[in-house]
Amino acid sequence: MDDTQELTDTSDMVNLHRVFRNAMDRAPALIASVPEGDLARAALVASYYDNVLSLLHVHHDSEDQLVWPRLLERCPDDAATVSRIAAQHGDVVESLAVARQASRDWAATASARDAAVLQDALATLQADLTPHLDDEEEFVLPIAARYLSPEEWGELPSHGMRAFDGDKLWLIMGLVSEQMSAAQQEMMRANFPPPVAEMWANFGQQAFENFIAELNE
């Protein structure tokens, strides 16, 4: 890389990581807020986790396809660091799958047993995920800022949006937006594809606000 080349702004990934960190931190209180047998409340909290965990899945898929191969090709001096951190996805994938299934099981029963299983699964996921997020922020983002162009970095959100398999895209959009500055929010909205921008304006933002208000009750 030319030392005079401007660095790519990779700070948006820190905002995304905060969505995952916050969800993991909130898990004990949110799960405990559901009385045993309250299927409606369990479905609400489980829906929050289903969508956040779906986001985590596509986030890692985006990195696997669009970040790691390019960095390994372009920065051989940092290959060991990049390979080590990329390999951490393997540590997360199993605990992520267990947590996703536990969330669905609990939504169907609202039982105390399934609530405890979900809480344990999310705690395990958090233990696997947090060091990975820390390493990405400390080591990978500075490397990516040097070796990936703004256009290449900009491919990650659109890839994730296309691959997202949750049922509440507006929830994810709102959670990520909450972590952004006003300028970042404006830029994000300006880059929405027209159908997404229309969805957000017509009902998505209000749906997000209503969902979060109910989740926080």
PDB file of C-alpha atoms in Angstrom, residues 88-211:
ATOM      1  CA  GLN A  88     -11.683 -17.913  15.573  1.00  0.00           C
ATOM      2  CA  HIS A  89     -14.881 -18.106  13.500  1.00  0.00           C
ATOM      3  CA  GLY A  90     -14.585 -21.846  13.895  1.00  0.00           C
ATOM      4  CA  ASP A  91     -14.723 -21.446  17.662  1.00  0.00           C
ATOM      5  CA  VAL A  92     -17.869 -19.324  17.401  1.00  0.00           C
ATOM      6  CA  VAL A  93     -19.840 -21.276  14.800  1.00  0.00           C
ATOM      7  CA  GLU A  94     -20.792 -24.174  17.063  1.00  0.00           C
ATOM      8  CA  SER A  95     -21.830 -22.034  20.028  1.00  0.00           C
ATOM      9  CA  LEU A  96     -23.773 -19.779  17.649  1.00  0.00           C
ATOM     10  CA  ALA A  97     -25.709 -22.738  16.235  1.00  0.00           C
ATOM     11  CA  VAL A  98     -26.498 -23.989  19.742  1.00  0.00           C
ATOM     12  CA  ALA A  99     -27.731 -20.554  20.827  1.00  0.00           C
ATOM     13  CA  ARG A 100     -29.944 -20.140  17.747  1.00  0.00           C
ATOM     14  CA  GLN A 101     -31.618 -23.484  18.379  1.00  0.00           C
ATOM     15  CA  ALA A 102     -31.993 -22.776  22.100  1.00  0.00           C
ATOM     16  CA  SER A 103     -33.750 -19.498  21.332  1.00  0.00           C
ATOM     17  CA  ARG A 104     -36.262 -21.255  19.073  1.00  0.00           C
ATOM     18  CA  ASP A 105     -36.860 -24.008  21.634  1.00  0.00           C
ATOM     19  CA  TRP A 106     -37.538 -21.518  24.409  1.00  0.00           C
ATOM     20  CA  ALA A 107     -39.913 -19.476  22.235  1.00  0.00           C
ATOM     21  CA  ALA A 108     -42.005 -22.611  21.737  1.00  0.00           C
ATOM     22  CA  THR A 109     -42.263 -23.512  25.434  1.00  0.00           C
ATOM     23  CA  ALA A 110     -41.449 -20.514  27.636  1.00  0.00           C
ATOM     24  CA  SER A 111     -40.330 -23.122  30.175  1.00  0.00           C
ATOM     25  CA  ALA A 112     -37.858 -22.432  32.958  1.00  0.00           C
ATOM     26  CA  ARG A 113     -35.717 -25.308  31.723  1.00  0.00           C
ATOM     27  CA  ASP A 114     -35.458 -23.953  28.185  1.00  0.00           C
ATOM     28  CA  ALA A 115     -34.828 -20.457  29.536  1.00  0.00           C
ATOM     29  CA  ALA A 116     -31.847 -21.784  31.495  1.00  0.00           C
ATOM     30  CA  VAL A 117     -30.557 -23.632  28.423  1.00  0.00           C
ATOM     31  CA  LEU A 118     -30.756 -20.447  26.365  1.00  0.00           C
ATOM     32  CA  GLN A 119     -29.038 -18.387  29.023  1.00  0.00           C
ATOM     33  CA  ASP A 120     -26.205 -20.920  29.235  1.00  0.00           C
ATOM     34  CA  ALA A 121     -25.921 -21.056  25.444  1.00  0.00           C
ATOM     35  CA  LEU A 122     -25.676 -17.282  25.146  1.00  0.00           C
ATOM     36  CA  ALA A 123     -23.105 -17.150  27.948  1.00  0.00           C
ATOM     37  CA  THR A 124     -20.989 -19.712  26.095  1.00  0.00           C
ATOM     38  CA  LEU A 125     -21.361 -17.769  22.865  1.00  0.00           C
ATOM     39  CA  GLN A 126     -20.356 -14.567  24.623  1.00  0.00           C
ATOM     40  CA  ALA A 127     -17.238 -16.246  26.023  1.00  0.00           C
ATOM     41  CA  ASP A 128     -16.254 -17.414  22.534  1.00  0.00           C
ATOM     42  CA  LEU A 129     -17.244 -14.215  20.740  1.00  0.00           C
ATOM     43  CA  THR A 130     -15.867 -11.446  22.940  1.00  0.00           C
ATOM     44  CA  PRO A 131     -12.147 -12.237  22.449  1.00  0.00           C
ATOM     45  CA  HIS A 132     -12.759 -12.455  18.705  1.00  0.00           C
ATOM     46  CA  LEU A 133     -14.431  -9.047  18.573  1.00  0.00           C
ATOM     47  CA  ASP A 134     -11.641  -7.601  20.695  1.00  0.00           C
ATOM     48  CA  ASP A 135      -9.005  -9.004  18.339  1.00  0.00           C
ATOM     49  CA  GLU A 136     -10.803  -7.778  15.247  1.00  0.00           C
ATOM     50  CA  GLU A 137     -11.013  -4.261  16.629  1.00  0.00           C
ATOM     51  CA  GLU A 138      -7.417  -4.159  17.851  1.00  0.00           C
ATOM     52  CA  PHE A 139      -5.657  -5.911  14.981  1.00  0.00           C
ATOM     53  CA  VAL A 140      -7.852  -6.497  11.917  1.00  0.00           C
ATOM     54  CA  LEU A 141      -9.528  -3.125  11.500  1.00  0.00           C
ATOM     55  CA  PRO A 142      -6.219  -1.206  11.249  1.00  0.00           C
ATOM     56  CA  ILE A 143      -4.969  -3.718   8.676  1.00  0.00           C
ATOM     57  CA  ALA A 144      -8.216  -3.555   6.706  1.00  0.00           C
ATOM     58  CA  ALA A 145      -8.073   0.239   6.761  1.00  0.00           C
ATOM     59  CA  ARG A 146      -4.746   0.057   4.929  1.00  0.00           C
ATOM     60  CA  TYR A 147      -5.376  -2.777   2.500  1.00  0.00           C
ATOM     61  CA  LEU A 148      -9.081  -2.603   1.575  1.00  0.00           C
ATOM     62  CA  SER A 149     -10.554   0.229  -0.467  1.00  0.00           C
ATOM     63  CA  PRO A 150     -13.659   2.119   0.703  1.00  0.00           C
ATOM     64  CA  GLU A 151     -15.586   0.436  -2.119  1.00  0.00           C
ATOM     65  CA  GLU A 152     -14.475  -3.018  -0.988  1.00  0.00           C
ATOM     66  CA  TRP A 153     -15.272  -2.251   2.631  1.00  0.00           C
ATOM     67  CA  GLY A 154     -18.662  -0.950   1.524  1.00  0.00           C
ATOM     68  CA  GLU A 155     -19.521  -4.361   0.075  1.00  0.00           C
ATOM     69  CA  LEU A 156     -19.932  -5.850   3.563  1.00  0.00           C
ATOM     70  CA  PRO A 157     -23.258  -4.234   4.559  1.00  0.00           C
ATOM     71  CA  SER A 158     -24.942  -4.974   1.227  1.00  0.00           C
ATOM     72  CA  HIS A 159     -23.704  -8.575   1.302  1.00  0.00           C
ATOM     73  CA  GLY A 160     -25.007  -8.978   4.828  1.00  0.00           C
ATOM     74  CA  MET A 161     -28.369  -7.452   3.952  1.00  0.00           C
ATOM     75  CA  ARG A 162     -28.816  -9.838   1.023  1.00  0.00           C
ATOM     76  CA  ALA A 163     -27.840 -12.900   3.071  1.00  0.00           C
ATOM     77  CA  PHE A 164     -29.734 -12.003   6.266  1.00  0.00           C
ATOM     78  CA  ASP A 165     -32.217 -14.760   7.102  1.00  0.00           C
ATOM     79  CA  GLY A 166     -33.965 -13.183  10.083  1.00  0.00           C
ATOM     80  CA  ASP A 167     -37.560 -11.997   9.918  1.00  0.00           C
ATOM     81  CA  LYS A 168     -37.046  -8.410  11.132  1.00  0.00           C
ATOM     82  CA  LEU A 169     -34.565  -6.550   8.973  1.00  0.00           C
ATOM     83  CA  TRP A 170     -35.928  -3.307  10.405  1.00  0.00           C
ATOM     84  CA  LEU A 171     -34.897  -4.448  13.884  1.00  0.00           C
ATOM     85  CA  ILE A 172     -31.304  -4.931  12.753  1.00  0.00           C
ATOM     86  CA  MET A 173     -31.302  -1.599  10.929  1.00  0.00           C
ATOM     87  CA  GLY A 174     -32.511   0.128  14.073  1.00  0.00           C
ATOM     88  CA  LEU A 175     -30.073  -1.625  16.409  1.00  0.00           C
ATOM     89  CA  VAL A 176     -27.121  -0.726  14.205  1.00  0.00           C
ATOM     90  CA  SER A 177     -28.359   2.837  13.710  1.00  0.00           C
ATOM     91  CA  GLU A 178     -28.516   3.327  17.488  1.00  0.00           C
ATOM     92  CA  GLN A 179     -24.750   2.840  17.655  1.00  0.00           C
ATOM     93  CA  MET A 180     -23.991   5.444  14.988  1.00  0.00           C
ATOM     94  CA  SER A 181     -23.339   9.141  15.078  1.00  0.00           C
ATOM     95  CA  ALA A 182     -25.857  11.422  13.362  1.00  0.00           C
ATOM     96  CA  ALA A 183     -23.509  11.768  10.390  1.00  0.00           C
ATOM     97  CA  GLN A 184     -23.114   7.990  10.101  1.00  0.00           C
ATOM     98  CA  GLN A 185     -26.880   7.513  10.293  1.00  0.00           C
ATOM     99  CA  GLU A 186     -27.394  10.032   7.506  1.00  0.00           C
ATOM    100  CA  MET A 187     -24.805   8.293   5.340  1.00  0.00           C
ATOM    101  CA  MET A 188     -26.360   4.892   6.009  1.00  0.00           C
ATOM    102  CA  ARG A 189     -29.819   6.099   5.011  1.00  0.00           C
ATOM    103  CA  ALA A 190     -28.424   7.742   1.874  1.00  0.00           C
ATOM    104  CA  ASN A 191     -26.983   4.384   0.789  1.00  0.00           C
ATOM    105  CA  PHE A 192     -30.108   2.323   1.396  1.00  0.00           C
ATOM    106  CA  PRO A 193     -31.392   0.579  -1.745  1.00  0.00           C
ATOM    107  CA  PRO A 194     -34.723   2.236  -2.704  1.00  0.00           C
ATOM    108  CA  PRO A 195     -36.918  -0.662  -1.462  1.00  0.00           C
ATOM    109  CA  VAL A 196     -35.107  -0.693   1.895  1.00  0.00           C
ATOM    110  CA  ALA A 197     -35.356   3.085   2.231  1.00  0.00           C
ATOM    111  CA  GLU A 198     -39.080   2.890   1.478  1.00  0.00           C
ATOM    112  CA  MET A 199     -39.598   0.094   4.008  1.00  0.00           C
ATOM    113  CA  TRP A 200     -37.741   2.010   6.727  1.00  0.00           C
ATOM    114  CA  ALA A 201     -39.645   5.232   6.074  1.00  0.00           C
ATOM    115  CA  ASN A 202     -43.077   3.632   5.737  1.00  0.00           C
ATOM    116  CA  PHE A 203     -43.092   1.309   8.720  1.00  0.00           C
ATOM    117  CA  GLY A 204     -39.631   0.033   9.659  1.00  0.00           C
ATOM    118  CA  GLN A 205     -38.542   2.826  11.965  1.00  0.00           C
ATOM    119  CA  GLN A 206     -41.855   2.836  13.820  1.00  0.00           C
ATOM    120  CA  ALA A 207     -41.861  -0.956  14.075  1.00  0.00           C
ATOM    121  CA  PHE A 208     -38.357  -0.823  15.544  1.00  0.00           C
ATOM    122  CA  GLU A 209     -39.300   1.819  18.104  1.00  0.00           C
ATOM    123  CA  ASN A 210     -42.423  -0.134  19.131  1.00  0.00           C
ATOM    124  CA  PHE A 211     -40.493  -3.391  19.417  1.00  0.00           C
TER     125      PHE A 211
END
